[in-house]
Coordinates of C-alpha atoms in Angstrom, one line a residue:
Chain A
X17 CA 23.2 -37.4 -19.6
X18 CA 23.8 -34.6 -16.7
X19 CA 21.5 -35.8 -14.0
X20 CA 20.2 -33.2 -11.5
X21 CA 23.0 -31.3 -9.6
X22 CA 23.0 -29.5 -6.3
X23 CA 26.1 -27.4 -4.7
X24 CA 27.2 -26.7 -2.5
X25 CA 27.7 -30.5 -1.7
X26 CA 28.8 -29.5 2.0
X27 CA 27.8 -26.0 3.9
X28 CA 28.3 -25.6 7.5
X29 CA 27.0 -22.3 9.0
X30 CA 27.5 -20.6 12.7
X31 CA 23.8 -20.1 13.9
X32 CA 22.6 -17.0 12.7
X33 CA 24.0 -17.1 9.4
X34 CA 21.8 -17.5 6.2
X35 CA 22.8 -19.8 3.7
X36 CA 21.5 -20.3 0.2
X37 CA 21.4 -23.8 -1.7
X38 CA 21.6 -24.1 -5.1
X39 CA 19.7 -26.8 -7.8
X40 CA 20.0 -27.5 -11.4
X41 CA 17.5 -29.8 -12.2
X42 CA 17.3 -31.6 -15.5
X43 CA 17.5 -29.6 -18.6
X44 CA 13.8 -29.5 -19.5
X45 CA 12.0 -30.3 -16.3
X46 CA 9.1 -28.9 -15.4
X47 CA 8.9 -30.1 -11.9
X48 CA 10.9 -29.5 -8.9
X49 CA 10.9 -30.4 -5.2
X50 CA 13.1 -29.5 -2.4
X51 CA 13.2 -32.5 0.4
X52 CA 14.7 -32.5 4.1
X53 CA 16.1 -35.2 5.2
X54 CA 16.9 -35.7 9.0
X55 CA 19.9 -38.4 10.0
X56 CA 18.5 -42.1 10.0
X57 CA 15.1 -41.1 8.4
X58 CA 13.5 -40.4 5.2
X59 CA 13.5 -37.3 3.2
X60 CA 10.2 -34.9 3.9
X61 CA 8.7 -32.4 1.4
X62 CA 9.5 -29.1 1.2
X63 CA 8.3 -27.0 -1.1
X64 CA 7.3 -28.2 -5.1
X65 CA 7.4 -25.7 -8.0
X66 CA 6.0 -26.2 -11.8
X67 CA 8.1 -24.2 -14.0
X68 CA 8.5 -20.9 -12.3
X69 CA 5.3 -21.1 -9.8
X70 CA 5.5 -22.6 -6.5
X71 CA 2.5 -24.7 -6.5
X72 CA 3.3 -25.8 -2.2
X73 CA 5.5 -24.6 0.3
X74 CA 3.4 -26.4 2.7
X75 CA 6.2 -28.3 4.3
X76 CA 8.4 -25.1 4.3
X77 CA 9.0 -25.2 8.3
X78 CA 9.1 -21.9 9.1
X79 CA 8.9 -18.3 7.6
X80 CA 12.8 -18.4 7.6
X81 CA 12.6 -21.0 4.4
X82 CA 12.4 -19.8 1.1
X83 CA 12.5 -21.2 -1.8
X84 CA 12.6 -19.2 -5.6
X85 CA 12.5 -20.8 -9.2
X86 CA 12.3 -17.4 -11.1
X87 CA 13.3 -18.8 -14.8
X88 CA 11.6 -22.2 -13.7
X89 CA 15.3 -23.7 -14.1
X90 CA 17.4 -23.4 -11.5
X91 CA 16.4 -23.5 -7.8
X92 CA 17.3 -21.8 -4.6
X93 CA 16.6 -22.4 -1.3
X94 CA 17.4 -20.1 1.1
X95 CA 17.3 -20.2 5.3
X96 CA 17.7 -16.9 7.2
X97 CA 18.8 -17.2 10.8
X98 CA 19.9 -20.5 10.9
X99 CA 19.2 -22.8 13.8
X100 CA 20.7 -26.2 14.6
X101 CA 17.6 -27.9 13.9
X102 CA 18.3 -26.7 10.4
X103 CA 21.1 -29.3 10.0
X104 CA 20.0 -32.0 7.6
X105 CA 20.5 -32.9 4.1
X106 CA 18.6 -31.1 1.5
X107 CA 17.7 -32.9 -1.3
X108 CA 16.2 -31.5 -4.7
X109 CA 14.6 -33.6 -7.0
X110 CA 13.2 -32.8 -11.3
X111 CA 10.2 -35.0 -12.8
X112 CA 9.5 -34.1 -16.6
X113 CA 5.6 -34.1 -16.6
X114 CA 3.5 -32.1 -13.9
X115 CA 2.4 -34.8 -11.8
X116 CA 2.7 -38.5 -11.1
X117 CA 5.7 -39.0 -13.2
X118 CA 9.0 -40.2 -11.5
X119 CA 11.3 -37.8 -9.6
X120 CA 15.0 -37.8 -10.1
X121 CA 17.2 -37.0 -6.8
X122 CA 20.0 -34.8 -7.1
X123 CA 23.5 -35.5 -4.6
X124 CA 22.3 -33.2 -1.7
X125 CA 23.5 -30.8 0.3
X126 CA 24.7 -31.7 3.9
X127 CA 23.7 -28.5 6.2
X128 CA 25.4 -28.7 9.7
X129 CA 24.6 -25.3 11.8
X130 CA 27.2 -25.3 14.6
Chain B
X25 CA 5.7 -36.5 9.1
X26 CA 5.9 -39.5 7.3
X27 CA 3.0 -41.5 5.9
X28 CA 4.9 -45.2 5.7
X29 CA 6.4 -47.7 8.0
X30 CA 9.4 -50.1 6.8
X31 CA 9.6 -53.3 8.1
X32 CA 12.6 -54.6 9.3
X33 CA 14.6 -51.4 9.7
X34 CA 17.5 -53.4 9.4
X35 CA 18.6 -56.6 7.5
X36 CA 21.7 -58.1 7.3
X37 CA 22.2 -61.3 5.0
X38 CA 24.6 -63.1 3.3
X39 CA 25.4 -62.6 -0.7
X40 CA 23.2 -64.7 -2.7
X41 CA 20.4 -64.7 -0.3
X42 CA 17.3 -62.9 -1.7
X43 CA 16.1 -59.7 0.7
X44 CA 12.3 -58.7 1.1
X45 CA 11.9 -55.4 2.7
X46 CA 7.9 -54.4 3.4
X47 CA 6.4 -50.8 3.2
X48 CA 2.6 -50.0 4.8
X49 CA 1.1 -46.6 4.1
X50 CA -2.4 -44.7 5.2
X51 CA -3.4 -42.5 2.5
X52 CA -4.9 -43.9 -0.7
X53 CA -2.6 -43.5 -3.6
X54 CA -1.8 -42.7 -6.9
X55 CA 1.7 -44.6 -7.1
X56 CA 4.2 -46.0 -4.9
X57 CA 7.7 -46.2 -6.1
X58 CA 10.7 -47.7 -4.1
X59 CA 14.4 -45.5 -4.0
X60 CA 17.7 -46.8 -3.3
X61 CA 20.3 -44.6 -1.2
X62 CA 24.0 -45.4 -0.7
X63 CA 25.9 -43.8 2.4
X64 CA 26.3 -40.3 2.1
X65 CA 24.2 -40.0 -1.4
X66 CA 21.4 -38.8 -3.6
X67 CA 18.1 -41.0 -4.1
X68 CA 18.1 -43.3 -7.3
X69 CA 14.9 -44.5 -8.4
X70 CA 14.4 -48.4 -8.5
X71 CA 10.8 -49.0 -9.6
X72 CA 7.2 -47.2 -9.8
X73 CA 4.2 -49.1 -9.7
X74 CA 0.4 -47.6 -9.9
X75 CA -2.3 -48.2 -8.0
X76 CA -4.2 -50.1 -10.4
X77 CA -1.4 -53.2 -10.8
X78 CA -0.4 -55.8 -8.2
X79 CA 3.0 -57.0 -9.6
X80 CA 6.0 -55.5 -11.0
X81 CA 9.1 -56.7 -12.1
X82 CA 12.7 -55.4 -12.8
X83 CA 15.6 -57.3 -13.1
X84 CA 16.3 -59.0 -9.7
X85 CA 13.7 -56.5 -8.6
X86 CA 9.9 -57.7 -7.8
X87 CA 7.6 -55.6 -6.3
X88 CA 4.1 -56.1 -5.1
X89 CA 1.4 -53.4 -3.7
X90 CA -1.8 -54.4 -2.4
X91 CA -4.1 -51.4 -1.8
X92 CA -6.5 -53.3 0.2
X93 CA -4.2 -53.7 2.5
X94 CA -2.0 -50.4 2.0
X95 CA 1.3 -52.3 1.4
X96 CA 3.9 -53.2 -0.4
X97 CA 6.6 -55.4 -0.6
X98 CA 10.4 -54.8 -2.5
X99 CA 12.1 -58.2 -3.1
X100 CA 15.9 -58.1 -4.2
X101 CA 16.8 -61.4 -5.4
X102 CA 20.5 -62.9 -5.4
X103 CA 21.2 -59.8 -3.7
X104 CA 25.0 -58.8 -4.5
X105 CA 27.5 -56.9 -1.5
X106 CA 26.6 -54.2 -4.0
X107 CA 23.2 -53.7 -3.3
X108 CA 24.5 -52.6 0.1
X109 CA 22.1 -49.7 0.9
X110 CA 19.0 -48.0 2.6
X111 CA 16.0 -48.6 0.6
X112 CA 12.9 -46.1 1.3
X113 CA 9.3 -46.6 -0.6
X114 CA 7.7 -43.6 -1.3
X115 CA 3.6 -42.8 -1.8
X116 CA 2.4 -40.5 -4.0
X117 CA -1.5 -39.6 -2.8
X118 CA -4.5 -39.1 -4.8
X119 CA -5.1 -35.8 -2.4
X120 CA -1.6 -34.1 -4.0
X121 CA -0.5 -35.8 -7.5
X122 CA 2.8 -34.5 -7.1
X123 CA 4.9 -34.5 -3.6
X124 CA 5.9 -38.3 -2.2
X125 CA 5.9 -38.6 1.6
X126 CA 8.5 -41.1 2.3
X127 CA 8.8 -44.0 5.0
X128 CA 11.4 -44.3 7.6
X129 CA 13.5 -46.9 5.4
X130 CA 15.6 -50.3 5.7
X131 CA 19.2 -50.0 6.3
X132 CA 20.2 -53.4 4.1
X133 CA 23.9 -55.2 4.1
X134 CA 24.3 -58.1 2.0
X135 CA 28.1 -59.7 3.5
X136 CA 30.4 -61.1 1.3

């Protein structure tokens, strides 16, 4: 079956520019997470949304990260002014049940801000 | 930041050979699951295990968690060029049933 899907797979940006990444988790998730993941480490939370509410946007980094679920299907992320600190991969990730379930990664998409 | 440590951060080996990679964590948990990631893509889930077991098995998988100690420990056995890979364990805390905070990972290569 169609696992979780993010595009675009690739997005480089000239600082300054906002960019928007889109997730389609799996058909019938309620969950959803957005993770960050810098070069050689392991991904960090982001923001975590049940259906269309965004329970925690606690590890949002700064007030230029957004993050929207409005049909609590597909996801966006969006960064405004980007920064090179910005470049990372951002993962998204669907679980089925509401909590402690397992979390299925979606492909990523590789952010470079030049 | 990141609430577990991976021990080695690198392991090379030979095919055949098994490969035990070792997570510690702070926090006490709900779950701990280990994650698989090739070069260049997405997560895939390996294993979940709970706080309240000790052992868990999954084809040439084993994993063990010890709560006393906050650790666990991923073993691959007869470990393929295949399973070629960074492995990361991830904690899901009783404080937030929801997010996992990830360690820093182990960069494995099994040689031909």
């Amino acid at each position: 079956g169609a696992g979780v899907s993010q595009s675009p797979r690739y997005k480089v940006a000239k600082r300054g520019q906002d960019v928007a990444l889109r997730c389609d988790p799996i058909s019938g998730h309620v969950s959803l997470f957005w993770y960050q993941q810098a070069l050689g480490q392991g991904p960090e939370f982001l923001t975590y949304f049940q259906n269309e509410a965004q329970l925690d946007k606690s590890g949002l980094p700064s007030d230029r990260f957004f993050a929207e679920r409005p049909e609590g299907s597909v996801s966006t992320l969006k960064i405004q002014r980007t920064q090179q600190e910005d470049s990372a991969v951002y993962l998204c990730a669907s679980s089925l049940a509401r909590q402690s379930d397992t979390q299925y990664f979606g492909p990523g998409t590789r952010l470079t801000v030049l | 930041s990141q609430q577990g440590e991976e021990d080695p951060q690198a392991l090379s080996i030979q095919e055949g050979e098994n490969a035990t990679m070792n997570c510690s964590y702070k926090t006490s948990i709900n779950n701990l699951q280990w994650y698989r990631q090739n070069s260049g893509r997405g997560l895939v889930h390996l294993i979940l295990i709970r706080s309240n077991e000790r052992e868990k098995h999954s084809g040439r998988l084993r994993v063990t968690l010890d709560t006393s100690k906050k650790s666990s420990s991923l073993l691959i056995t007869a470990s393929r060029a295949a399973d070629t890979a960074s492995y990361f364990c991830a904690t899901e805390s009783k404080d937030s049933s929801y997010k996992l905070i990830f360690g820093s990972g182990t960069r494995l290569l099994v040689r031909p």
